PDB file of C-alpha atoms in Angstrom:
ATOM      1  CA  UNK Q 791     -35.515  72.906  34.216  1.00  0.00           C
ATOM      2  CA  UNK Q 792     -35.585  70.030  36.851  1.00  0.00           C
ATOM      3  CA  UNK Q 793     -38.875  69.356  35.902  1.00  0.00           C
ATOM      4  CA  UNK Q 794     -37.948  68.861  32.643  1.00  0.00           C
ATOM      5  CA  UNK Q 795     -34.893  66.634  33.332  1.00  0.00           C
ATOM      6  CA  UNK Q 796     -37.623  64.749  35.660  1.00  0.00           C
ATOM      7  CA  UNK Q 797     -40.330  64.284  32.776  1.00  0.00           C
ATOM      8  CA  UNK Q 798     -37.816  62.621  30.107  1.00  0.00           C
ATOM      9  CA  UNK Q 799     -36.169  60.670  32.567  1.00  0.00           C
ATOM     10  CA  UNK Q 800     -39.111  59.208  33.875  1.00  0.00           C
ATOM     11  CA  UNK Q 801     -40.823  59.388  30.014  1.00  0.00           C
ATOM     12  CA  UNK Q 802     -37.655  57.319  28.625  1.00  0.00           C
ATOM     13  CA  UNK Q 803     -39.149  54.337  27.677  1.00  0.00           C
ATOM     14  CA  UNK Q 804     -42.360  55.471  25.774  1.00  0.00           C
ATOM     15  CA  UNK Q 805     -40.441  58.438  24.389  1.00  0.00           C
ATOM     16  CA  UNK Q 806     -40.411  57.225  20.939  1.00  0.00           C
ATOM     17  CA  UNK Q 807     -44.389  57.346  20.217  1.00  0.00           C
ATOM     18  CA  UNK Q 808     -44.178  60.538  19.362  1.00  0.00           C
ATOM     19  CA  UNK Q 809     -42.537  59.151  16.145  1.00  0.00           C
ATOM     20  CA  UNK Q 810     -45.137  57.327  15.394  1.00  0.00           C
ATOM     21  CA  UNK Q 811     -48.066  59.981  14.840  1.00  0.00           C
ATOM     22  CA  UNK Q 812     -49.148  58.948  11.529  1.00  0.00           C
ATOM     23  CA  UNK Q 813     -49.622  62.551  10.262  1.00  0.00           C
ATOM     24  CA  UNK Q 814     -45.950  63.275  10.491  1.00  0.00           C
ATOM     25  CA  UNK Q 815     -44.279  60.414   8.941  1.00  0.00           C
ATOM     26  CA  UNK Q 816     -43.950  62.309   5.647  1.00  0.00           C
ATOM     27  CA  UNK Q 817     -41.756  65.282   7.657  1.00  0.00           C
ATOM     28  CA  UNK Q 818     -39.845  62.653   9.878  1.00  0.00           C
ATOM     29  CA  UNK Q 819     -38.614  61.094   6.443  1.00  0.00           C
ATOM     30  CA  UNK Q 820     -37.838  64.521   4.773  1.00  0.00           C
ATOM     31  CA  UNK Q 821     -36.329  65.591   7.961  1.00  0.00           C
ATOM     32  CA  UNK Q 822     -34.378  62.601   8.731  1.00  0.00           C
ATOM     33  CA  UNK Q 823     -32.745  62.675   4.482  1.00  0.00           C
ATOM     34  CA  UNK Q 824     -31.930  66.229   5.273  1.00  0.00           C
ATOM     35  CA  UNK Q 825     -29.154  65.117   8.352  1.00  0.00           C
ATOM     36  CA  UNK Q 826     -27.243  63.380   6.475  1.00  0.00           C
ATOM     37  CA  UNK Q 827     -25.932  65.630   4.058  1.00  0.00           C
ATOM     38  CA  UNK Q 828     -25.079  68.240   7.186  1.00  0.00           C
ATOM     39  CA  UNK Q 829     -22.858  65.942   8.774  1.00  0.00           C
ATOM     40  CA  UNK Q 830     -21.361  64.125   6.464  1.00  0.00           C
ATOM     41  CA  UNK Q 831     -17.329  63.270   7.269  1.00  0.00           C
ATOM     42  CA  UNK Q 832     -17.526  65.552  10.216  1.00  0.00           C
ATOM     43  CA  UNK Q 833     -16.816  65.065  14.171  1.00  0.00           C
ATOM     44  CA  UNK Q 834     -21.219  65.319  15.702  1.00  0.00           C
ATOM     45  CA  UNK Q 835     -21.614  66.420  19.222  1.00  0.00           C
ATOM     46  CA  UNK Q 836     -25.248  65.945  19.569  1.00  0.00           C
ATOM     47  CA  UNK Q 837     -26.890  67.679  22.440  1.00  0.00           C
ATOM     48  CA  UNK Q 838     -29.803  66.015  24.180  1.00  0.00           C
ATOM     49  CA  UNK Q 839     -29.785  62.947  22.156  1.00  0.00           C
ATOM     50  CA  UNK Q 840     -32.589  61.303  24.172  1.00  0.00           C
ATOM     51  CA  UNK Q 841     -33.512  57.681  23.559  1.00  0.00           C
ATOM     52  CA  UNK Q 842     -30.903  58.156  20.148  1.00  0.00           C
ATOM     53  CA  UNK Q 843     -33.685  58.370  17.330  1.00  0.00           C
ATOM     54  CA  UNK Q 844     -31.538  61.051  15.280  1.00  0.00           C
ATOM     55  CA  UNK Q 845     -28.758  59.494  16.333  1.00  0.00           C
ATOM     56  CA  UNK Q 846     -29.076  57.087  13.847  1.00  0.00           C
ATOM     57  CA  UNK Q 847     -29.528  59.659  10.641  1.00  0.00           C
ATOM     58  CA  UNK Q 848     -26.482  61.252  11.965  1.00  0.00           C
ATOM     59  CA  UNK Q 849     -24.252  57.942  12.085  1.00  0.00           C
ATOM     60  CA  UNK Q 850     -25.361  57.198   8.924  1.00  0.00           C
ATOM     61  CA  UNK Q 851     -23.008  59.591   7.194  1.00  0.00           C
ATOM     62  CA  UNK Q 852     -20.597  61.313  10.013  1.00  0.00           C
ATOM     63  CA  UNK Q 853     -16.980  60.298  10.935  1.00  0.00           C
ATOM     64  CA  UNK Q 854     -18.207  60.149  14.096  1.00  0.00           C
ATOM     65  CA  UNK Q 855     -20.992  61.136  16.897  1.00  0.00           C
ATOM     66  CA  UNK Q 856     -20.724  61.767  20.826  1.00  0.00           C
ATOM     67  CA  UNK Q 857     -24.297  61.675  21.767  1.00  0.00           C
ATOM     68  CA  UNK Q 858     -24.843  63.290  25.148  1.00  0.00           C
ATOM     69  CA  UNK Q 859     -28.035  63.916  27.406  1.00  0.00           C
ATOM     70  CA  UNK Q 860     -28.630  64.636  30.394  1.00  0.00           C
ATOM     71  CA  UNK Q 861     -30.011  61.804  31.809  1.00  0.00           C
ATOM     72  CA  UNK Q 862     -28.684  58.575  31.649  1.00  0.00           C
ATOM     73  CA  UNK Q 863     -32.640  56.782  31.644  1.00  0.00           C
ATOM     74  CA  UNK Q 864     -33.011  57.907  27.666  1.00  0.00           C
ATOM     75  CA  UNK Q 865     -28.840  57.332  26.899  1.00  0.00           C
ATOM     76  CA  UNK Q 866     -29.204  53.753  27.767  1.00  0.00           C
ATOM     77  CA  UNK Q 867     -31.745  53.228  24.761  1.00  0.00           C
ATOM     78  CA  UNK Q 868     -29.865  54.743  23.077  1.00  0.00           C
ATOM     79  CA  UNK Q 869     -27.285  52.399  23.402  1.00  0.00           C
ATOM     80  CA  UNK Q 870     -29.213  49.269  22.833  1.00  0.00           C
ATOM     81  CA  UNK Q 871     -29.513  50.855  19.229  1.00  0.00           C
ATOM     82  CA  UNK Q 872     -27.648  49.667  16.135  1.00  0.00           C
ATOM     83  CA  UNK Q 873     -25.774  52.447  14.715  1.00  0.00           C
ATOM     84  CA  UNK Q 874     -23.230  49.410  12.316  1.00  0.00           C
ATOM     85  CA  UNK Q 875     -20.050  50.364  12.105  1.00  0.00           C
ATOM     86  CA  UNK Q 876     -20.244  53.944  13.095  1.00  0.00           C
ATOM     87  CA  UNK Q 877     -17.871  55.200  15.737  1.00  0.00           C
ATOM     88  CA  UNK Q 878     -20.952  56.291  18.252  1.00  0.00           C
ATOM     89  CA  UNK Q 879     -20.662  57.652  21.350  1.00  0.00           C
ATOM     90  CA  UNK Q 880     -22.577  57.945  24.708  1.00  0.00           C
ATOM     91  CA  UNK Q 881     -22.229  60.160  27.573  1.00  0.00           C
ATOM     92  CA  UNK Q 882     -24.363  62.285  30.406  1.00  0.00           C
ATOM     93  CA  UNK Q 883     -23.709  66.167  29.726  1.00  0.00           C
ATOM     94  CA  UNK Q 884     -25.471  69.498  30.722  1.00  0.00           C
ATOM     95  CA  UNK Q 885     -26.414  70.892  27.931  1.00  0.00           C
ATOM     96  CA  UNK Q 886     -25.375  74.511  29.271  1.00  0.00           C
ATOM     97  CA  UNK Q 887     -21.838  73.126  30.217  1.00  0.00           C
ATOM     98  CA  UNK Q 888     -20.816  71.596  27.013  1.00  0.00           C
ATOM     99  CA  UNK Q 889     -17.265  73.217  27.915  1.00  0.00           C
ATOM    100  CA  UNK Q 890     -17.152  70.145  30.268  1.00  0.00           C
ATOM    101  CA  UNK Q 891     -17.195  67.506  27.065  1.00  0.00           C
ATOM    102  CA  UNK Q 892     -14.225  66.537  26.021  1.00  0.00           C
ATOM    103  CA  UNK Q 893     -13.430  66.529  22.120  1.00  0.00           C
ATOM    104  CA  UNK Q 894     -13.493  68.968  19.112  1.00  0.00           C
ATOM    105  CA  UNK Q 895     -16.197  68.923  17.177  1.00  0.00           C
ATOM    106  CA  UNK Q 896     -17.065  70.615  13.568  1.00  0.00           C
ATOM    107  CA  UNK Q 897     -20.816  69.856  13.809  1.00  0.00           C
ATOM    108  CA  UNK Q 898     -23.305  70.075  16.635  1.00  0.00           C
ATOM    109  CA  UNK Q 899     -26.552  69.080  16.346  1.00  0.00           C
ATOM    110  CA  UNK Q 900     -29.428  69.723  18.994  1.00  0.00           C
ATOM    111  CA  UNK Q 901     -32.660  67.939  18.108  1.00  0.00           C
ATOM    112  CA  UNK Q 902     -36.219  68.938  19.447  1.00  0.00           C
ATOM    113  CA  UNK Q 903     -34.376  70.875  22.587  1.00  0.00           C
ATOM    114  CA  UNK Q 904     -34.562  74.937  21.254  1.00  0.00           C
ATOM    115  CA  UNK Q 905     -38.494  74.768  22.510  1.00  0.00           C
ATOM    116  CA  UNK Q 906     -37.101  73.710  26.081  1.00  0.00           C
ATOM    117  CA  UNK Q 907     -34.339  76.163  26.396  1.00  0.00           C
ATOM    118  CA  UNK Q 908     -36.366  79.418  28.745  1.00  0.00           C
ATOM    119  CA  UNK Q 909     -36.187  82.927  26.541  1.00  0.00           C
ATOM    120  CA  UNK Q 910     -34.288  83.975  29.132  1.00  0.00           C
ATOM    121  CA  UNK Q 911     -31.651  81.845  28.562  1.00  0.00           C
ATOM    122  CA  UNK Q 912     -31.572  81.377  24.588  1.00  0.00           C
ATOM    123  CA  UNK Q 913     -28.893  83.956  24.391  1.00  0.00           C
ATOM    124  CA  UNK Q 914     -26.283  81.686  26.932  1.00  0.00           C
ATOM    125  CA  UNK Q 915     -27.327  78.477  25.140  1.00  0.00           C
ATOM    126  CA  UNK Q 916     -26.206  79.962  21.369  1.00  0.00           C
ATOM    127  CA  UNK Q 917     -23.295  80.888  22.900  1.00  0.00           C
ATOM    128  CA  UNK Q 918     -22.464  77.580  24.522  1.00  0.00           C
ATOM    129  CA  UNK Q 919     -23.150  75.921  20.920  1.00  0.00           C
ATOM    130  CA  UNK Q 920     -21.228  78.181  19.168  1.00  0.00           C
ATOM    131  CA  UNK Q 921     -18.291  78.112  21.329  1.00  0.00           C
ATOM    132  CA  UNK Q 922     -17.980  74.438  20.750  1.00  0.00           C
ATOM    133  CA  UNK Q 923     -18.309  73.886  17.279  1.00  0.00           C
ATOM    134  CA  UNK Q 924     -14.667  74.345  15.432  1.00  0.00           C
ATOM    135  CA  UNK Q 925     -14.129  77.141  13.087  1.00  0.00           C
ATOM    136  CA  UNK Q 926     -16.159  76.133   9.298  1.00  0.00           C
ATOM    137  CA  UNK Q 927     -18.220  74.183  11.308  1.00  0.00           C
ATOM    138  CA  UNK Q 928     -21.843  74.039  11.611  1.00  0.00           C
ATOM    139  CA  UNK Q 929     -24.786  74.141  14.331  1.00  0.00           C
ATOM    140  CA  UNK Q 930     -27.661  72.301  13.008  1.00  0.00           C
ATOM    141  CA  UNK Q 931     -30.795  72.477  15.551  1.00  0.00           C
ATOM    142  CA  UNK Q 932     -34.577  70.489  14.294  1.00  0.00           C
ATOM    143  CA  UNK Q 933     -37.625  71.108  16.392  1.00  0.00           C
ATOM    144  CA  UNK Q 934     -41.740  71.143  16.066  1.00  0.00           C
ATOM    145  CA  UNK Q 935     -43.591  73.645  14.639  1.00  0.00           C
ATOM    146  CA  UNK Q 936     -47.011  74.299  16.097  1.00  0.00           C
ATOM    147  CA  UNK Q 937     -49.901  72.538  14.536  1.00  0.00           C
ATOM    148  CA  UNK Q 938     -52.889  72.454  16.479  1.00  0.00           C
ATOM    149  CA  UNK Q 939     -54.379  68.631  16.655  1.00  0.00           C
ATOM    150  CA  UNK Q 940     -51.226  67.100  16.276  1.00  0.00           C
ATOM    151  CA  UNK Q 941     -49.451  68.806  19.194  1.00  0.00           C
ATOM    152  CA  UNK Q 942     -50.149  69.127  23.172  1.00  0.00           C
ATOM    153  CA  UNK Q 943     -52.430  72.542  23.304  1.00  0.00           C
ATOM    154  CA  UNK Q 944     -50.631  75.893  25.271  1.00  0.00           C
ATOM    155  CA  UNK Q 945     -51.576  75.490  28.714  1.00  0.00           C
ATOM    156  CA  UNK Q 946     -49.608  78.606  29.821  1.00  0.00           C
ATOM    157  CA  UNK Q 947     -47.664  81.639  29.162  1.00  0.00           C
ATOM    158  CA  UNK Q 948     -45.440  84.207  30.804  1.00  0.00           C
ATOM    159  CA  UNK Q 949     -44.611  87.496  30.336  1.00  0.00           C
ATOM    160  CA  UNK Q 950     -40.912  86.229  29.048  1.00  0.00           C
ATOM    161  CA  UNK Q 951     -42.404  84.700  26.102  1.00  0.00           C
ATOM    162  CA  UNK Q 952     -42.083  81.122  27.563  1.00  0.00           C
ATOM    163  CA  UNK Q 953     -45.071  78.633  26.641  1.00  0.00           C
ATOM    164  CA  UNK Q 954     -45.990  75.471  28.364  1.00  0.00           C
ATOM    165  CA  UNK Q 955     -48.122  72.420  27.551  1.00  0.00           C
ATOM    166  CA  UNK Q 956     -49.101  69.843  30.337  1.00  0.00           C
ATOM    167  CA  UNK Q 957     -48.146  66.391  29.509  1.00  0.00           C
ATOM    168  CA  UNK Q 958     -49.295  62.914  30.623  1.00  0.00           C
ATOM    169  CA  UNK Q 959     -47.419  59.881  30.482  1.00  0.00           C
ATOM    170  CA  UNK Q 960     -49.230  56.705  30.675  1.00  0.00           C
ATOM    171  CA  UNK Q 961     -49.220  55.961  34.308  1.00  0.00           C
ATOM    172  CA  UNK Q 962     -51.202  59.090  34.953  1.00  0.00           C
ATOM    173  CA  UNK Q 963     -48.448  61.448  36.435  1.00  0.00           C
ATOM    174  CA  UNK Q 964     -48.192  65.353  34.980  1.00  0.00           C
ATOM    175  CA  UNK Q 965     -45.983  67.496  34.231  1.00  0.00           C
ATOM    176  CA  UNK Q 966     -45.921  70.766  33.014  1.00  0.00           C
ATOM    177  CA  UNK Q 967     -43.450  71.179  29.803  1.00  0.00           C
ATOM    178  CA  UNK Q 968     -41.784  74.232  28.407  1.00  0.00           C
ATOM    179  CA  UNK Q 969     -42.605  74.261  25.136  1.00  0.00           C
ATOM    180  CA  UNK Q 970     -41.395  77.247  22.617  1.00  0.00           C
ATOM    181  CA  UNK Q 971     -42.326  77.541  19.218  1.00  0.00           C
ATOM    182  CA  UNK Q 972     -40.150  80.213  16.947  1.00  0.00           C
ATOM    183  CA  UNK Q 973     -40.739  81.540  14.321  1.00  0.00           C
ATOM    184  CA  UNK Q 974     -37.812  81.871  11.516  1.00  0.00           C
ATOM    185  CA  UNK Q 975     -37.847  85.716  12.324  1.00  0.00           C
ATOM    186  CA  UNK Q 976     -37.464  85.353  15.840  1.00  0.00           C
ATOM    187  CA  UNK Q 977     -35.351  82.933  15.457  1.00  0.00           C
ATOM    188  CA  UNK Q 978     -32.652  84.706  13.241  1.00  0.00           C
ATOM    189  CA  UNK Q 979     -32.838  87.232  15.873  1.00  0.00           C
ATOM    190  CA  UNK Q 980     -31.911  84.761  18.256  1.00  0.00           C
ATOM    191  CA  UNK Q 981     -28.502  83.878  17.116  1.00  0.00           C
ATOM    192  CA  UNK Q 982     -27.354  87.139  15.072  1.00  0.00           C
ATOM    193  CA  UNK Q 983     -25.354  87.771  13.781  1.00  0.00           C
ATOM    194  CA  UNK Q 984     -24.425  84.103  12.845  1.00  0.00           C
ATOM    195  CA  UNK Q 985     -25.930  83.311   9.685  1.00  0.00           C
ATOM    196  CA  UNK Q 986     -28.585  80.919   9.523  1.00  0.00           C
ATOM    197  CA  UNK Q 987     -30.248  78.885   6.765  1.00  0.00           C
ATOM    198  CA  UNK Q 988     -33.878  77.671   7.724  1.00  0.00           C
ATOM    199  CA  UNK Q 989     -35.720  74.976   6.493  1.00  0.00           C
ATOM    200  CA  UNK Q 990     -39.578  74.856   7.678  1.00  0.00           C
ATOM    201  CA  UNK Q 991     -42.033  71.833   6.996  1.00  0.00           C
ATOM    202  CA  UNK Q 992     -45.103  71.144   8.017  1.00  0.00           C
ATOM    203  CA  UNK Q 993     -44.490  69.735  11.483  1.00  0.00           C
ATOM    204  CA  UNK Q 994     -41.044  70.973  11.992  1.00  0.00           C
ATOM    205  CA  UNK Q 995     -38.334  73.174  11.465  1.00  0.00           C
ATOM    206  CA  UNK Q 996     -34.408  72.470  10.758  1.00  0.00           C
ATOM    207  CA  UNK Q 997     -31.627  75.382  10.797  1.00  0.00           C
ATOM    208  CA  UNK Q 998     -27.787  75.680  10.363  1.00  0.00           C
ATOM    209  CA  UNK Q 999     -26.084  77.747  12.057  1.00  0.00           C
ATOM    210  CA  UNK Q1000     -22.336  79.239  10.995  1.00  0.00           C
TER     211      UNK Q1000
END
């Protein structure tokens, strides 16, 4: 996982192209009216917020958001965002220790970071989310679906189930990303017996959690 931290660290700053793949721009605007209505009046902690694209669907309707990543590299674009007169949020967090943020929360939302978490550990990260959220709250995770054209091919997988694609950034350097890809089955089985309410599109997948 320090690879991973290293990658969008050090991809902070041309993060956002991905957002601009003209074959998804019908999905990003479903996706991003769908948030919204999740959050609405509620307390957001959102998990690896990145550079803060979601960020700003989810300050558009809830009392308030505490965006938290890992790294500070993506959290200080983040910043430079305008989010109005939201009450928004910024700190560094593990995503497996969200027992160390401070707050109560009756929504978490975790955007585009279920692919990274390793099978292995799927099982502690639910449980970290759920823990968190207040009781009648809501987990609401989004990530990519696998298209083939439109996403970095599978370079590599392990016995675990674990897939990886190998990424560029523009200055040439590699990495080699963890990349999972559920499907609604597997991921139902994932988080039972919480109850879960999927949503699949073309290019990406949303689901609640309670």
């Amino acid at each position: 996982m320090s690879e991973l931290a290293d990658y969008y660290r050090d991809r902070a700053g041309e993060y956002d192209a991905v957002y601009e793949k003209p074959e998804r721009q019908e999905d990003l605007a479903r996706l991003r009216a769908l948030l919204p209505p999740l959050v609405r009046g509620r307390s957001v902690l959102e998990v690896a917020a990145g550079t803060g694209y979601w960020t700003t669907a989810l300050a558009s309707s809830a009392q308030s958001v505490l965006a938290t990543d890992f790294n500070e590299e993506p959290l200080a674009i983040a910043r430079s965002r305008s989010y109005g007169s939201a009450d928004v949020r910024f700190r560094t967090a593990d995503a497996y220790d969200l027992g160390a943020v401070e707050g109560r929360f009756d929504a978490i939302f975790a955007g585009f970071f279920w692919s990274h978490v390793p099978r292995a550990d799927v099982r502690r990260f639910t449980l970290g989310l759920l823990e968190r959220v207040e009781p009648g709250g809501v987990v609401i995770l989004a990530d990519n679906r696998y298209v083939e054209g439109s996403n970095h091919p599978i370079t590599r997988a392990t016995e675990d189930g674990d897939t990886y694609q190998t990424r560029q950034l523009s200055d040439g350097r590699t990495y080699e990303v963890l990349k999972n890809f559920p499907s609604r089955e597997r991921f139902a089985a994932d988080v039972a017996p919480a109850e879960v309410e999927w949503t699949e599109l073309t290019y990406f997948w949303l689901a609640t959690v309670c």
